[in-house]
JSON list of C-alpha atoms in Angstrom, two decimals:
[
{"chain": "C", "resi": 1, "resn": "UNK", "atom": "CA", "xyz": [120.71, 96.81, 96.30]},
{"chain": "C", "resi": 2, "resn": "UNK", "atom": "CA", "xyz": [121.58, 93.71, 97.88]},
{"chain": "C", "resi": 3, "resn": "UNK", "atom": "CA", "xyz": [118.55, 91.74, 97.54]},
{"chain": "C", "resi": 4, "resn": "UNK", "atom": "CA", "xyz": [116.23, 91.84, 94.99]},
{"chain": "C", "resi": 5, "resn": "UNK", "atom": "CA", "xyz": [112.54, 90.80, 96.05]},
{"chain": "C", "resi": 6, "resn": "UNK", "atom": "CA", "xyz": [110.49, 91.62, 93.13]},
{"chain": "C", "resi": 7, "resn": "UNK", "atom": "CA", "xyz": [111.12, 93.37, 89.70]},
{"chain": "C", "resi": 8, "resn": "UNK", "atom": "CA", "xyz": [108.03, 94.83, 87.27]},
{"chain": "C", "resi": 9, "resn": "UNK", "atom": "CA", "xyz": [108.96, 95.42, 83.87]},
{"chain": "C", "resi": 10, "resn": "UNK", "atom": "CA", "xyz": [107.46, 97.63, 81.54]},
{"chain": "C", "resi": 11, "resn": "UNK", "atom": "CA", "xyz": [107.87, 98.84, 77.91]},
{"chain": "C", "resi": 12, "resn": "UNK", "atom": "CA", "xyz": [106.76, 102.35, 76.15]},
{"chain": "C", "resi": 13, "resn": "UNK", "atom": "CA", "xyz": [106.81, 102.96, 72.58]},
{"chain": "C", "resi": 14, "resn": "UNK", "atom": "CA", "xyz": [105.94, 106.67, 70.80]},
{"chain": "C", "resi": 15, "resn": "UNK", "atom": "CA", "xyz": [107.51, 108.48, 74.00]},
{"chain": "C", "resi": 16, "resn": "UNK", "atom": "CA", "xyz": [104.14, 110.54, 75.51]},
{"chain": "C", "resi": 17, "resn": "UNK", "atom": "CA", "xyz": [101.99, 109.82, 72.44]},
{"chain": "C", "resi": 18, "resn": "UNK", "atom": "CA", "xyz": [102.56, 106.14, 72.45]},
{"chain": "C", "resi": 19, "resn": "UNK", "atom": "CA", "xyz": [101.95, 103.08, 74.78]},
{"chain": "C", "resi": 20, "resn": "UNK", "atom": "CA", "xyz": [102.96, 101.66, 77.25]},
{"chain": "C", "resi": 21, "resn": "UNK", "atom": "CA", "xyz": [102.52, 97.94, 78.82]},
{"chain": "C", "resi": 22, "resn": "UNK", "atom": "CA", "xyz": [103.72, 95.41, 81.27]},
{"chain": "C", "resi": 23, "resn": "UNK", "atom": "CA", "xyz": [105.29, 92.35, 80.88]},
{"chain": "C", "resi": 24, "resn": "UNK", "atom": "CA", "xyz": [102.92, 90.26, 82.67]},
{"chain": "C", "resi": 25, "resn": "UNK", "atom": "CA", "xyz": [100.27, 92.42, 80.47]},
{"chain": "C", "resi": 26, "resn": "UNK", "atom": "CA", "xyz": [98.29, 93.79, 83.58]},
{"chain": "C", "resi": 27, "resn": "UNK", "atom": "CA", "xyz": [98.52, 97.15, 81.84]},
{"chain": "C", "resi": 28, "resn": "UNK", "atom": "CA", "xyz": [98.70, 98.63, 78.20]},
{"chain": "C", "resi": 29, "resn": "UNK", "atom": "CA", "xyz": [98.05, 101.77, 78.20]},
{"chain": "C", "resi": 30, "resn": "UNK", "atom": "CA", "xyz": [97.62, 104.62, 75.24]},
{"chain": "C", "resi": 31, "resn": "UNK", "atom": "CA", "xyz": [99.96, 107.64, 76.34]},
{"chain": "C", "resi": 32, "resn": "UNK", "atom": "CA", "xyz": [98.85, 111.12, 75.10]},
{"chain": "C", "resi": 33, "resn": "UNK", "atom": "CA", "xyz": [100.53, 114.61, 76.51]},
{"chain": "C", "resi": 34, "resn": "UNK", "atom": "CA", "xyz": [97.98, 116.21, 78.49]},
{"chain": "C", "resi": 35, "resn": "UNK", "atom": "CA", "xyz": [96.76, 119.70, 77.10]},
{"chain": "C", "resi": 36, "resn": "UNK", "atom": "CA", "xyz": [98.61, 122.11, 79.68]},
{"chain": "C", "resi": 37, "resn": "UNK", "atom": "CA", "xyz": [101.78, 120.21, 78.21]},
{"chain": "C", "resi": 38, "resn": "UNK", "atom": "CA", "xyz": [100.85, 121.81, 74.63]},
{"chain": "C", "resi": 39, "resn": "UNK", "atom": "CA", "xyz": [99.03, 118.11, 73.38]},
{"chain": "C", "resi": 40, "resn": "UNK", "atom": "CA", "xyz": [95.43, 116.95, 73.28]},
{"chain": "C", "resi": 41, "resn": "UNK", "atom": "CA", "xyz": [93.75, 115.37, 76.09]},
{"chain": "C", "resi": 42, "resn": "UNK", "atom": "CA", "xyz": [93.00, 112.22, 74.51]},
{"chain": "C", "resi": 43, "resn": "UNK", "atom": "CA", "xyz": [90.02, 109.84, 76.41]},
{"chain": "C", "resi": 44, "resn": "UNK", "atom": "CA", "xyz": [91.15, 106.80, 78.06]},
{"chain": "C", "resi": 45, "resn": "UNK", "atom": "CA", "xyz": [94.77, 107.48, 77.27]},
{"chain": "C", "resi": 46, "resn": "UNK", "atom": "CA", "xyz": [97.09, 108.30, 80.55]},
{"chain": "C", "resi": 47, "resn": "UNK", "atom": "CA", "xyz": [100.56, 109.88, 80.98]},
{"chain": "C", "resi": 48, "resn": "UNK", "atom": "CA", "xyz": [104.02, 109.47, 83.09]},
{"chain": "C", "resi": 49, "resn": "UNK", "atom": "CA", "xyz": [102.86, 111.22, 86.14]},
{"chain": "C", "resi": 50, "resn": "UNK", "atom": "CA", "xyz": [99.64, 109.96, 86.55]},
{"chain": "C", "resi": 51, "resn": "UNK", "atom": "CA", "xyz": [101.17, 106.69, 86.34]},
{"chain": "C", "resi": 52, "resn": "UNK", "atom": "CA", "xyz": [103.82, 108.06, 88.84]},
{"chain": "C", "resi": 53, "resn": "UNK", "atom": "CA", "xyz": [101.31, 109.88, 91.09]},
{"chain": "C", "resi": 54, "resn": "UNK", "atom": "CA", "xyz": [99.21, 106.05, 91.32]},
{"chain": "C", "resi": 55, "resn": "UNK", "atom": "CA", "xyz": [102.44, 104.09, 92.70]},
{"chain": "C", "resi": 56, "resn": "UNK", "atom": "CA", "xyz": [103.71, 106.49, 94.80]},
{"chain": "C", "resi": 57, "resn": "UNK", "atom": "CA", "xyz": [99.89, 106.95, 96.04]},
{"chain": "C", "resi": 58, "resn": "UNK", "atom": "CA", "xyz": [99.85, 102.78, 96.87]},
{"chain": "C", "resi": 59, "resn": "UNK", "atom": "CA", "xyz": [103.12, 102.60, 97.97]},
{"chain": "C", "resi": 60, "resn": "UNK", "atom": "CA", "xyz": [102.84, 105.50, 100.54]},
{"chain": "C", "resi": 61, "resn": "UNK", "atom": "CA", "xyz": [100.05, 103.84, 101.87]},
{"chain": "C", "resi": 62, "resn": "UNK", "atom": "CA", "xyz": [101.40, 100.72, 102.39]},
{"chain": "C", "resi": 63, "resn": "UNK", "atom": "CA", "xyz": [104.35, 102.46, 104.10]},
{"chain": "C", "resi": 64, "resn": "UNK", "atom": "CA", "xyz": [101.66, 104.11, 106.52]},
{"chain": "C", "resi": 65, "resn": "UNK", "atom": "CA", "xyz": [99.97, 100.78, 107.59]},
{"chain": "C", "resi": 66, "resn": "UNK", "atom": "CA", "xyz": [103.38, 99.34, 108.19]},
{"chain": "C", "resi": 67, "resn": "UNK", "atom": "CA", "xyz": [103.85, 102.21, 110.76]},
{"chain": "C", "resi": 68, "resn": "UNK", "atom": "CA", "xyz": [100.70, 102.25, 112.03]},
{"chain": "C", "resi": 69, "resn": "UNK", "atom": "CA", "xyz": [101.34, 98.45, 112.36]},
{"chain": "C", "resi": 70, "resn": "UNK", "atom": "CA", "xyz": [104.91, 99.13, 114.09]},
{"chain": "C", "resi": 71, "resn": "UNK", "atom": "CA", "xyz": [103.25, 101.24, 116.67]},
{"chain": "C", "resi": 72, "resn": "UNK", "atom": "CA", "xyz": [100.29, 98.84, 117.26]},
{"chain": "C", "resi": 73, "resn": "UNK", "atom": "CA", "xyz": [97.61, 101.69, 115.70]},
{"chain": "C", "resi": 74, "resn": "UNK", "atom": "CA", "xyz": [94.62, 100.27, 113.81]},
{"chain": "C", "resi": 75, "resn": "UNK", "atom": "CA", "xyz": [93.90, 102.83, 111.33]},
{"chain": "C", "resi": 76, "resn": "UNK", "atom": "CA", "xyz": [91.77, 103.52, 108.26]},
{"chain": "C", "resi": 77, "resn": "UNK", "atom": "CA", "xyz": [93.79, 105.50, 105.80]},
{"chain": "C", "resi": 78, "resn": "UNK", "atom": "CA", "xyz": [93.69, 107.41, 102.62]},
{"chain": "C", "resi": 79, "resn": "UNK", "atom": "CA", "xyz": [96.35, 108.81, 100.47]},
{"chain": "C", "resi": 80, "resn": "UNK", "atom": "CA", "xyz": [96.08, 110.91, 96.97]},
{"chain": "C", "resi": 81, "resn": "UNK", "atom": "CA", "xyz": [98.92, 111.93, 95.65]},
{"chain": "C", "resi": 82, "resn": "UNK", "atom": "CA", "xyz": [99.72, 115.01, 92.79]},
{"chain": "C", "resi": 83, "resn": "UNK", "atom": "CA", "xyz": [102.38, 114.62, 90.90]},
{"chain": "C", "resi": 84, "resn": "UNK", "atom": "CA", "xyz": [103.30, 118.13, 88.79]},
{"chain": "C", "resi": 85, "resn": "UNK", "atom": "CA", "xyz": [105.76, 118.57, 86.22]},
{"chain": "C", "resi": 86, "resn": "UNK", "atom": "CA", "xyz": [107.08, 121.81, 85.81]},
{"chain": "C", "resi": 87, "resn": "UNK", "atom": "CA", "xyz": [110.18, 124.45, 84.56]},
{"chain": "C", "resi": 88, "resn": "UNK", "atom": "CA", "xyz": [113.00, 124.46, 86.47]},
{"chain": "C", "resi": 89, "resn": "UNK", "atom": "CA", "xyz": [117.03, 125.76, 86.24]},
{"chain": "C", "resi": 90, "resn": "UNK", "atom": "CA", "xyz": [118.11, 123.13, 84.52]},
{"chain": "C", "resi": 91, "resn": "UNK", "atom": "CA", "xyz": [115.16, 122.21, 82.19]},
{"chain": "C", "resi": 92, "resn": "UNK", "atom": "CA", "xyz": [112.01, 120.31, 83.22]},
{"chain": "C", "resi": 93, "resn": "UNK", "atom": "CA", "xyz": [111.79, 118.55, 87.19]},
{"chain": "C", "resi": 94, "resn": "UNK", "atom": "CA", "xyz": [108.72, 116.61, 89.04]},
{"chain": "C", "resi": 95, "resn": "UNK", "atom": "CA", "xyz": [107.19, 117.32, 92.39]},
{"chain": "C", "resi": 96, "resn": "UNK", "atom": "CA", "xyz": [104.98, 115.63, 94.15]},
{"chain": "C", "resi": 97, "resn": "UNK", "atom": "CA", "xyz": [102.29, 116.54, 97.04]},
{"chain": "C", "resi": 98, "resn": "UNK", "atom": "CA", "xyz": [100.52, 113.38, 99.28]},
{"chain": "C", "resi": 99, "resn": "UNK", "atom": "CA", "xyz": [97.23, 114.12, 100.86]},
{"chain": "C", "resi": 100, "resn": "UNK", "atom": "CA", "xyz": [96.96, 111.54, 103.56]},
{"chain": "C", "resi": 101, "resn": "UNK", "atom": "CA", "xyz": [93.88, 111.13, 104.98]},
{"chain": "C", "resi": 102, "resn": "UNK", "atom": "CA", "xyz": [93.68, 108.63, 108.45]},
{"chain": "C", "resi": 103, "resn": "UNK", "atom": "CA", "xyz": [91.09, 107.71, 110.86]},
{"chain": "C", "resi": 104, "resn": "UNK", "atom": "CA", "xyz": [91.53, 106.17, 114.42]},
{"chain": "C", "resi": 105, "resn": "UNK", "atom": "CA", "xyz": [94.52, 108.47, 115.55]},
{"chain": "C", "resi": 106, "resn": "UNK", "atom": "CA", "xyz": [95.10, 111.72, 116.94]},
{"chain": "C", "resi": 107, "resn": "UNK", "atom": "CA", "xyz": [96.33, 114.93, 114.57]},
{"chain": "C", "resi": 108, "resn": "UNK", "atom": "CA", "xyz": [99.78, 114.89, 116.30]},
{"chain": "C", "resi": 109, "resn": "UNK", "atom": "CA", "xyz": [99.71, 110.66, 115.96]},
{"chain": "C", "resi": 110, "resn": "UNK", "atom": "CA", "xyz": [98.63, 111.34, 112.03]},
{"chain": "C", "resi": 111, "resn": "UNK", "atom": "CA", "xyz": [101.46, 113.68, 111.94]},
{"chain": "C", "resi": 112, "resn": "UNK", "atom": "CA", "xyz": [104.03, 111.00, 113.37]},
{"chain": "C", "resi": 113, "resn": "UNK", "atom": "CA", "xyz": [102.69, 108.25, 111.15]},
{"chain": "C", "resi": 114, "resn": "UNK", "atom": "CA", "xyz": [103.13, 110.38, 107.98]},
{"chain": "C", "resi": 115, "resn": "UNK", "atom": "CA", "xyz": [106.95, 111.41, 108.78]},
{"chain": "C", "resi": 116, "resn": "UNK", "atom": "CA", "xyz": [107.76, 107.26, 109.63]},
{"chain": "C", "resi": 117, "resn": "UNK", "atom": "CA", "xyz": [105.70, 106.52, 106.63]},
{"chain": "C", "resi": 118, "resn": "UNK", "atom": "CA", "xyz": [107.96, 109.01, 104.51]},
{"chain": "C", "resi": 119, "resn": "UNK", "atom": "CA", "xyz": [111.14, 107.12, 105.76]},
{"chain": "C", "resi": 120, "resn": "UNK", "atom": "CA", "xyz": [109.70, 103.71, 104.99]},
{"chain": "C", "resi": 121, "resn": "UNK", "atom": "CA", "xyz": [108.53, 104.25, 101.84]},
{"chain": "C", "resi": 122, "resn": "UNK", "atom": "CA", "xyz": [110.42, 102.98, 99.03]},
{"chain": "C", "resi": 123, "resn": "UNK", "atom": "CA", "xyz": [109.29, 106.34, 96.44]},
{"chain": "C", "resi": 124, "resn": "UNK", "atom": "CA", "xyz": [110.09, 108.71, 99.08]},
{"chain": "C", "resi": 125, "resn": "UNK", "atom": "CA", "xyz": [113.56, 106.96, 99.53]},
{"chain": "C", "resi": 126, "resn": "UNK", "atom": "CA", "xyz": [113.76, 107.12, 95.74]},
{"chain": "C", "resi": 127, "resn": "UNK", "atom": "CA", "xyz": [112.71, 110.64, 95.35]},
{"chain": "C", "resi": 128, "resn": "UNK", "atom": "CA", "xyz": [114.43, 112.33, 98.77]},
{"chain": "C", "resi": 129, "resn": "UNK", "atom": "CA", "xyz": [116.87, 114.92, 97.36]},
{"chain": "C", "resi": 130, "resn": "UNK", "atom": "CA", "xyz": [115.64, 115.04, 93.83]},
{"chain": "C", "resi": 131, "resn": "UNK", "atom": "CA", "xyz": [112.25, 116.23, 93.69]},
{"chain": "C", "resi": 132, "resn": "UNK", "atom": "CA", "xyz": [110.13, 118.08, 96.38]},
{"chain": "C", "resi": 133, "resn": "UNK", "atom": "CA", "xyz": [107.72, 116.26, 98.11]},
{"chain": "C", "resi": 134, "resn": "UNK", "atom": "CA", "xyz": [105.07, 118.19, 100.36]},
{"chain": "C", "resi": 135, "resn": "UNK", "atom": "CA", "xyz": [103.29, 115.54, 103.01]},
{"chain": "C", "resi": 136, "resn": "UNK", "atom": "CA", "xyz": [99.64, 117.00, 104.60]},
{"chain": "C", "resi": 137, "resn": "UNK", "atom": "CA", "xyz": [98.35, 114.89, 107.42]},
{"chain": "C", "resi": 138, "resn": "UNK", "atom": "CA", "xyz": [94.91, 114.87, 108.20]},
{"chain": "C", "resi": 139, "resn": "UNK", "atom": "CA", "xyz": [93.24, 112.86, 111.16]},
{"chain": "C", "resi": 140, "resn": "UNK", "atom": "CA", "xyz": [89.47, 112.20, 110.19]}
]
């Protein structure tokens, strides 16, 4: 990388039953596994991929008003994201769906906004080629 604009540091203790915080101390969070992992769904405590399924969620957007922006489209949008972990051939992998929701385009102009949005984004650089990502496109 040859310029670095911002960093975010983070520390977890206790692996998926401990914490986790930030440096600036915006978040500290309780871990716990969740219960289809074989742990206890403990209240108010979160996990890795919900915490990975949250950034990629506000980064994705971002991404898509940046395109929208590049092709002068003023658009409301929406984007959820699921973030699975599951078996795979060579022991456990992610993969990630993004439900993006946008209003004030066409379905073929959501479609086109969602693939530039997918080669802006900084997680779908980071993830392209390890992990699957599906992308659904909905104009509202």
């Amino acid at each position: 990388m040859s310029k670095i604009l911002y960093t975010a540091k983070a520390t977890a203790e206790g692996g998926r039953e401990g914490s986790v915080k930030t440096d600036s101390e915006t978040l500290n969070l309780d871990l716990a596994m969740p219960s289809s992992l074989g742990g206890e769904d403990k209240e108010g405590a979160t996990n890795p991929e919900e915490l990975f399924a949250a950034g990629y969620a506000a980064c994705f957007d971002s991404a898509l008003q940046l395109a929208a922006s590049q092709g002068k489209k003023d658009i409301t949008s929406r984007v959820s994201s699921e973030v699975s972990i599951g078996k795979q051939s060579d022991g456990l992998g992610l993969s990630a769906k993004l439900h993006v929701e946008i209003e004030g385009v066409t379905q073929e102009e959501a479609d086109k906004l969602v693939e530039k949005a997918h080669q802006l984004c900084p997680y779908s650089k980071a993830t392209r080629g390890n992990m699957d990502v599906e992308l659904e496109a909905k104009a509202v």
